Amino acid sequence: MEELFKYLRNLKLNNNREWFYAHKQEYDILRGNFENDISKLLALMSMYDDELKNLTPKDCIYRIYRDIRFSEDKTPYKTHFGVFMTKYGRKLNRAGYYLHIEPGGSMLCAGLWFPDPALLKAVRKEICNNAEELLAIMENPALKKTYGGFDRENTLKKVPNGYPKDFPYPELLKLKSFGVVYKAKDDFFYDRKWIEKVAEYFRPAKAMNDFFNYTADEMYNR
């Protein structure tokens, strides 16, 4: 993985089409190696999460090309590799596992990230009905040790309208996104066993994902 991190550092310094195509062969090799790594990761994770069994790396890995149509930033390439693993690959509006590889900014994330308004409303209703179940999941020692708790970067200041004023866990209803984050240093991925480590770090997040996906499945009749 050292070669991938070196490449991404250089891409950040040379984020233009001329440099990218001059180094296209290097990118293709690194991308192929990364796909092989993710194939191994999916195989390990599918041992505890059946939803991942039929996925391929191409289902889950995001393209490196940025959509610059509506962005002020016109640099053409992402300077990270991203992987989102759910039953439907990298499709959102479902809880899953996200792996972000970026020099100085790598992360392992899990959960339901910014669901659409209808699903968010349904999840909040489910939380009102089964808050103790969710809280018990979040108290799992392995989950707490790795992630701490829900990422609270994006929360409402007040409980949204339409929910019981006496609900004992108002902070849960203020969340707009239900995810956990582990920030990994670069050398985390220099370890030969980084794939096994990532699989184990994601393992305790499965129950949390299941909680949210129960609602998603009910809503979309999956």
mmCIF file of C-alpha atoms in Angstrom:
data_model
loop_
_atom_site.group_PDB
_atom_site.id
_atom_site.type_symbol
_atom_site.label_atom_id
_atom_site.label_comp_id
_atom_site.label_asym_id
_atom_site.label_seq_id
_atom_site.Cartn_x
_atom_site.Cartn_y
_atom_site.Cartn_z
ATOM 1 C CA MET A 1 0.000 0.000 0.000
ATOM 2 C CA GLU A 2 3.009 2.330 0.313
ATOM 3 C CA GLU A 3 3.023 2.641 -3.487
ATOM 4 C CA LEU A 4 -0.643 3.655 -3.532
ATOM 5 C CA PHE A 5 -0.097 6.308 -0.875
ATOM 6 C CA LYS A 6 2.904 7.651 -2.804
ATOM 7 C CA TYR A 7 0.846 7.803 -5.983
ATOM 8 C CA LEU A 8 -2.012 9.654 -4.266
ATOM 9 C CA ARG A 9 0.410 12.198 -2.790
ATOM 10 C CA ASN A 10 1.844 12.851 -6.241
ATOM 11 C CA LEU A 11 -1.631 13.073 -7.761
ATOM 12 C CA LYS A 12 -2.581 15.721 -5.221
ATOM 13 C CA LEU A 13 0.430 17.784 -6.314
ATOM 14 C CA ASN A 14 -0.283 17.192 -10.014
ATOM 15 C CA ASN A 15 -4.053 17.041 -10.300
ATOM 16 C CA ASN A 16 -4.308 17.534 -14.042
ATOM 17 C CA ARG A 17 -5.041 15.379 -17.062
ATOM 18 C CA GLU A 18 -1.547 15.620 -18.504
ATOM 19 C CA TRP A 19 0.099 14.147 -15.399
ATOM 20 C CA PHE A 20 -2.643 11.547 -14.923
ATOM 21 C CA TYR A 21 -2.354 10.145 -18.431
ATOM 22 C CA ALA A 22 1.438 10.220 -18.292
ATOM 23 C CA HIS A 23 1.111 7.941 -15.234
ATOM 24 C CA LYS A 24 -1.938 5.975 -16.418
ATOM 25 C CA GLN A 25 -0.096 2.649 -16.446
ATOM 26 C CA GLU A 26 0.920 3.164 -12.807
ATOM 27 C CA TYR A 27 -2.668 4.022 -11.903
ATOM 28 C CA ASP A 28 -4.027 0.950 -13.685
ATOM 29 C CA ILE A 29 -1.624 -1.350 -11.824
ATOM 30 C CA LEU A 30 -2.416 0.225 -8.447
ATOM 31 C CA ARG A 31 -6.142 0.146 -9.132
ATOM 32 C CA GLY A 32 -5.926 -3.530 -10.094
ATOM 33 C CA ASN A 33 -3.991 -4.361 -6.936
ATOM 34 C CA PHE A 34 -6.522 -2.439 -4.875
ATOM 35 C CA GLU A 35 -9.394 -4.339 -6.461
ATOM 36 C CA ASN A 36 -7.665 -7.595 -5.491
ATOM 37 C CA ASP A 37 -7.319 -6.318 -1.924
ATOM 38 C CA ILE A 38 -10.990 -5.368 -1.745
ATOM 39 C CA SER A 39 -11.960 -8.775 -3.109
ATOM 40 C CA LYS A 40 -10.106 -10.340 -0.168
ATOM 41 C CA LEU A 41 -11.727 -7.866 2.229
ATOM 42 C CA LEU A 42 -15.212 -8.685 0.952
ATOM 43 C CA ALA A 43 -14.518 -12.398 1.350
ATOM 44 C CA LEU A 44 -13.505 -11.888 4.988
ATOM 45 C CA MET A 45 -16.391 -9.570 5.803
ATOM 46 C CA SER A 46 -18.952 -11.834 4.128
ATOM 47 C CA MET A 47 -18.096 -14.434 6.766
ATOM 48 C CA TYR A 48 -19.998 -12.297 9.283
ATOM 49 C CA ASP A 49 -22.234 -10.257 6.944
ATOM 50 C CA ASP A 50 -24.131 -12.336 4.380
ATOM 51 C CA GLU A 51 -25.218 -9.208 2.490
ATOM 52 C CA LEU A 52 -21.709 -8.835 1.059
ATOM 53 C CA LYS A 53 -21.362 -12.349 -0.339
ATOM 54 C CA ASN A 54 -22.174 -11.705 -3.989
ATOM 55 C CA LEU A 55 -20.430 -8.341 -4.357
ATOM 56 C CA THR A 56 -17.429 -7.655 -6.558
ATOM 57 C CA PRO A 57 -14.874 -4.889 -5.986
ATOM 58 C CA LYS A 58 -16.219 -3.035 -9.023
ATOM 59 C CA ASP A 59 -19.628 -2.895 -7.302
ATOM 60 C CA CYS A 60 -18.123 -1.033 -4.361
ATOM 61 C CA ILE A 61 -15.127 1.075 -5.447
ATOM 62 C CA TYR A 62 -15.838 4.628 -6.528
ATOM 63 C CA ARG A 63 -14.428 6.074 -9.741
ATOM 64 C CA ILE A 64 -11.413 8.357 -9.412
ATOM 65 C CA TYR A 65 -12.919 10.896 -11.800
ATOM 66 C CA ARG A 66 -14.606 13.857 -10.110
ATOM 67 C CA ASP A 67 -17.939 15.273 -11.259
ATOM 68 C CA ILE A 68 -16.937 18.903 -11.754
ATOM 69 C CA ARG A 69 -20.079 20.101 -13.547
ATOM 70 C CA PHE A 70 -21.481 21.982 -10.556
ATOM 71 C CA SER A 71 -18.298 22.398 -8.502
ATOM 72 C CA GLU A 72 -16.078 25.443 -8.119
ATOM 73 C CA ASP A 73 -13.164 23.027 -7.718
ATOM 74 C CA LYS A 74 -12.297 21.992 -11.271
ATOM 75 C CA THR A 75 -9.514 19.538 -10.436
ATOM 76 C CA PRO A 76 -10.451 16.431 -12.432
ATOM 77 C CA TYR A 77 -9.451 13.613 -10.058
ATOM 78 C CA LYS A 78 -10.153 12.501 -6.546
ATOM 79 C CA THR A 79 -7.009 12.217 -4.440
ATOM 80 C CA HIS A 80 -8.315 9.243 -2.501
ATOM 81 C CA PHE A 81 -9.690 5.756 -3.115
ATOM 82 C CA GLY A 82 -13.158 5.169 -1.695
ATOM 83 C CA VAL A 83 -15.086 1.934 -1.163
ATOM 84 C CA PHE A 84 -18.688 1.639 0.068
ATOM 85 C CA MET A 85 -19.889 -1.863 0.822
ATOM 86 C CA THR A 86 -23.587 -2.642 1.147
ATOM 87 C CA LYS A 87 -25.937 -5.286 -0.218
ATOM 88 C CA TYR A 88 -26.207 -3.124 -3.338
ATOM 89 C CA GLY A 89 -22.582 -2.097 -3.624
ATOM 90 C CA ARG A 90 -21.804 1.594 -3.391
ATOM 91 C CA LYS A 91 -25.429 2.734 -3.620
ATOM 92 C CA LEU A 92 -26.379 5.072 -0.812
ATOM 93 C CA ASN A 93 -29.558 5.313 1.287
ATOM 94 C CA ARG A 94 -28.563 2.153 3.110
ATOM 95 C CA ALA A 95 -26.277 1.479 6.055
ATOM 96 C CA GLY A 96 -22.928 0.003 5.085
ATOM 97 C CA TYR A 97 -19.167 0.094 5.489
ATOM 98 C CA TYR A 98 -17.008 2.816 3.955
ATOM 99 C CA LEU A 99 -13.238 2.600 3.516
ATOM 100 C CA HIS A 100 -11.441 5.834 2.633
ATOM 101 C CA ILE A 101 -7.776 5.666 1.589
ATOM 102 C CA GLU A 102 -6.071 9.060 1.550
ATOM 103 C CA PRO A 103 -2.622 10.142 2.751
ATOM 104 C CA GLY A 104 -3.142 11.854 6.088
ATOM 105 C CA GLY A 105 -6.902 11.361 5.971
ATOM 106 C CA SER A 106 -7.783 7.673 5.823
ATOM 107 C CA MET A 107 -10.946 6.503 7.602
ATOM 108 C CA LEU A 108 -13.048 3.460 8.350
ATOM 109 C CA CYS A 109 -16.699 4.444 8.606
ATOM 110 C CA ALA A 110 -19.918 2.525 9.105
ATOM 111 C CA GLY A 111 -23.597 3.316 9.424
ATOM 112 C CA LEU A 112 -26.330 5.188 7.586
ATOM 113 C CA TRP A 113 -24.961 8.367 6.042
ATOM 114 C CA PHE A 114 -27.366 11.221 5.257
ATOM 115 C CA PRO A 115 -30.458 9.192 4.351
ATOM 116 C CA ASP A 116 -33.062 10.880 2.193
ATOM 117 C CA PRO A 117 -35.836 12.701 4.099
ATOM 118 C CA ALA A 118 -38.326 9.827 3.919
ATOM 119 C CA LEU A 119 -35.873 7.242 5.261
ATOM 120 C CA LEU A 120 -34.567 9.651 7.891
ATOM 121 C CA LYS A 121 -38.125 10.142 9.152
ATOM 122 C CA ALA A 122 -38.692 6.371 9.244
ATOM 123 C CA VAL A 123 -35.425 5.803 11.112
ATOM 124 C CA ARG A 124 -36.308 8.405 13.722
ATOM 125 C CA LYS A 125 -39.656 6.674 14.220
ATOM 126 C CA GLU A 126 -37.862 3.345 14.654
ATOM 127 C CA ILE A 127 -35.545 4.962 17.203
ATOM 128 C CA CYS A 128 -38.538 6.261 19.157
ATOM 129 C CA ASN A 129 -39.937 2.740 19.283
ATOM 130 C CA ASN A 130 -36.691 0.849 19.920
ATOM 131 C CA ALA A 131 -34.167 3.278 21.375
ATOM 132 C CA GLU A 132 -32.975 0.835 24.033
ATOM 133 C CA GLU A 133 -32.091 -1.714 21.353
ATOM 134 C CA LEU A 134 -29.986 0.839 19.457
ATOM 135 C CA LEU A 135 -28.315 2.077 22.630
ATOM 136 C CA ALA A 136 -27.424 -1.491 23.612
ATOM 137 C CA ILE A 137 -25.818 -1.983 20.202
ATOM 138 C CA MET A 138 -23.821 1.217 20.584
ATOM 139 C CA GLU A 139 -22.605 0.081 24.024
ATOM 140 C CA ASN A 140 -20.872 -2.946 22.521
ATOM 141 C CA PRO A 141 -17.339 -2.690 23.981
ATOM 142 C CA ALA A 142 -15.682 -3.508 20.644
ATOM 143 C CA LEU A 143 -17.705 -0.831 18.849
ATOM 144 C CA LYS A 144 -17.006 1.764 21.531
ATOM 145 C CA LYS A 145 -13.302 0.966 21.610
ATOM 146 C CA THR A 146 -12.895 1.386 17.871
ATOM 147 C CA TYR A 147 -15.307 4.220 17.089
ATOM 148 C CA GLY A 148 -16.416 5.821 20.341
ATOM 149 C CA GLY A 149 -19.967 6.568 19.271
ATOM 150 C CA PHE A 150 -22.005 8.317 16.599
ATOM 151 C CA ASP A 151 -20.246 11.037 14.648
ATOM 152 C CA ARG A 152 -21.979 14.252 15.731
ATOM 153 C CA GLU A 153 -20.578 16.647 13.164
ATOM 154 C CA ASN A 154 -23.998 17.092 11.562
ATOM 155 C CA THR A 155 -26.791 17.459 14.099
ATOM 156 C CA LEU A 156 -29.835 19.615 14.592
ATOM 157 C CA LYS A 157 -29.907 22.138 17.415
ATOM 158 C CA LYS A 158 -33.362 21.003 18.486
ATOM 159 C CA VAL A 159 -35.442 17.848 18.252
ATOM 160 C CA PRO A 160 -37.456 18.065 15.010
ATOM 161 C CA ASN A 161 -41.190 18.589 15.195
ATOM 162 C CA GLY A 162 -43.495 15.608 15.432
ATOM 163 C CA TYR A 163 -41.615 13.581 18.037
ATOM 164 C CA PRO A 164 -42.444 13.116 21.723
ATOM 165 C CA LYS A 165 -41.201 16.007 23.820
ATOM 166 C CA ASP A 166 -40.532 13.642 26.699
ATOM 167 C CA PHE A 167 -38.437 11.213 24.629
ATOM 168 C CA PRO A 168 -35.561 10.276 26.958
ATOM 169 C CA TYR A 169 -32.824 10.281 24.284
ATOM 170 C CA PRO A 170 -33.318 13.524 22.345
ATOM 171 C CA GLU A 171 -29.727 13.556 21.043
ATOM 172 C CA LEU A 172 -30.521 10.521 18.882
ATOM 173 C CA LEU A 173 -33.359 12.386 17.177
ATOM 174 C CA LYS A 174 -31.135 15.388 16.446
ATOM 175 C CA LEU A 175 -28.816 13.316 14.296
ATOM 176 C CA LYS A 176 -29.092 13.816 10.537
ATOM 177 C CA SER A 177 -26.681 10.969 9.865
ATOM 178 C CA PHE A 178 -26.072 7.785 11.828
ATOM 179 C CA GLY A 179 -22.446 6.853 11.340
ATOM 180 C CA VAL A 180 -19.287 6.017 13.235
ATOM 181 C CA VAL A 181 -15.737 6.932 12.206
ATOM 182 C CA TYR A 182 -12.289 5.527 12.907
ATOM 183 C CA LYS A 183 -9.467 7.746 11.652
ATOM 184 C CA ALA A 184 -6.537 5.612 10.552
ATOM 185 C CA LYS A 185 -2.936 6.709 10.196
ATOM 186 C CA ASP A 186 -1.102 5.901 6.987
ATOM 187 C CA ASP A 187 1.002 3.191 8.587
ATOM 188 C CA PHE A 188 -2.189 1.306 9.523
ATOM 189 C CA PHE A 189 -2.231 0.250 5.861
ATOM 190 C CA TYR A 190 1.492 -0.475 5.638
ATOM 191 C CA ASP A 191 0.934 -3.557 7.776
ATOM 192 C CA ARG A 192 0.818 -6.721 5.659
ATOM 193 C CA LYS A 193 -2.316 -7.737 7.526
ATOM 194 C CA TRP A 194 -4.181 -4.479 6.962
ATOM 195 C CA ILE A 195 -7.018 -6.287 5.158
ATOM 196 C CA GLU A 196 -7.606 -8.591 8.120
ATOM 197 C CA LYS A 197 -7.437 -5.592 10.473
ATOM 198 C CA VAL A 198 -10.024 -3.650 8.501
ATOM 199 C CA ALA A 199 -12.360 -6.657 8.460
ATOM 200 C CA GLU A 200 -12.101 -6.946 12.245
ATOM 201 C CA TYR A 201 -12.585 -3.214 12.795
ATOM 202 C CA PHE A 202 -15.783 -3.337 10.730
ATOM 203 C CA ARG A 203 -17.142 -6.457 12.437
ATOM 204 C CA PRO A 204 -18.704 -4.770 15.517
ATOM 205 C CA ALA A 205 -20.537 -2.290 13.268
ATOM 206 C CA LYS A 206 -22.682 -5.005 11.664
ATOM 207 C CA ALA A 207 -25.382 -4.957 14.347
ATOM 208 C CA MET A 208 -25.685 -1.187 14.003
ATOM 209 C CA ASN A 209 -26.023 -1.466 10.228
ATOM 210 C CA ASP A 210 -28.632 -4.203 10.655
ATOM 211 C CA PHE A 211 -30.693 -1.924 12.905
ATOM 212 C CA PHE A 212 -30.908 0.782 10.237
ATOM 213 C CA ASN A 213 -31.250 -1.582 7.289
ATOM 214 C CA TYR A 214 -34.266 -3.228 8.887
ATOM 215 C CA THR A 215 -36.052 0.098 8.430
ATOM 216 C CA ALA A 216 -34.626 0.621 4.931
ATOM 217 C CA ASP A 217 -35.793 -2.834 3.855
ATOM 218 C CA GLU A 218 -39.260 -2.311 5.309
ATOM 219 C CA MET A 219 -39.552 1.033 3.566
ATOM 220 C CA TYR A 220 -38.358 -0.051 0.141
ATOM 221 C CA ASN A 221 -39.738 -3.631 0.316
ATOM 222 C CA ARG A 222 -36.336 -5.141 -0.360
#
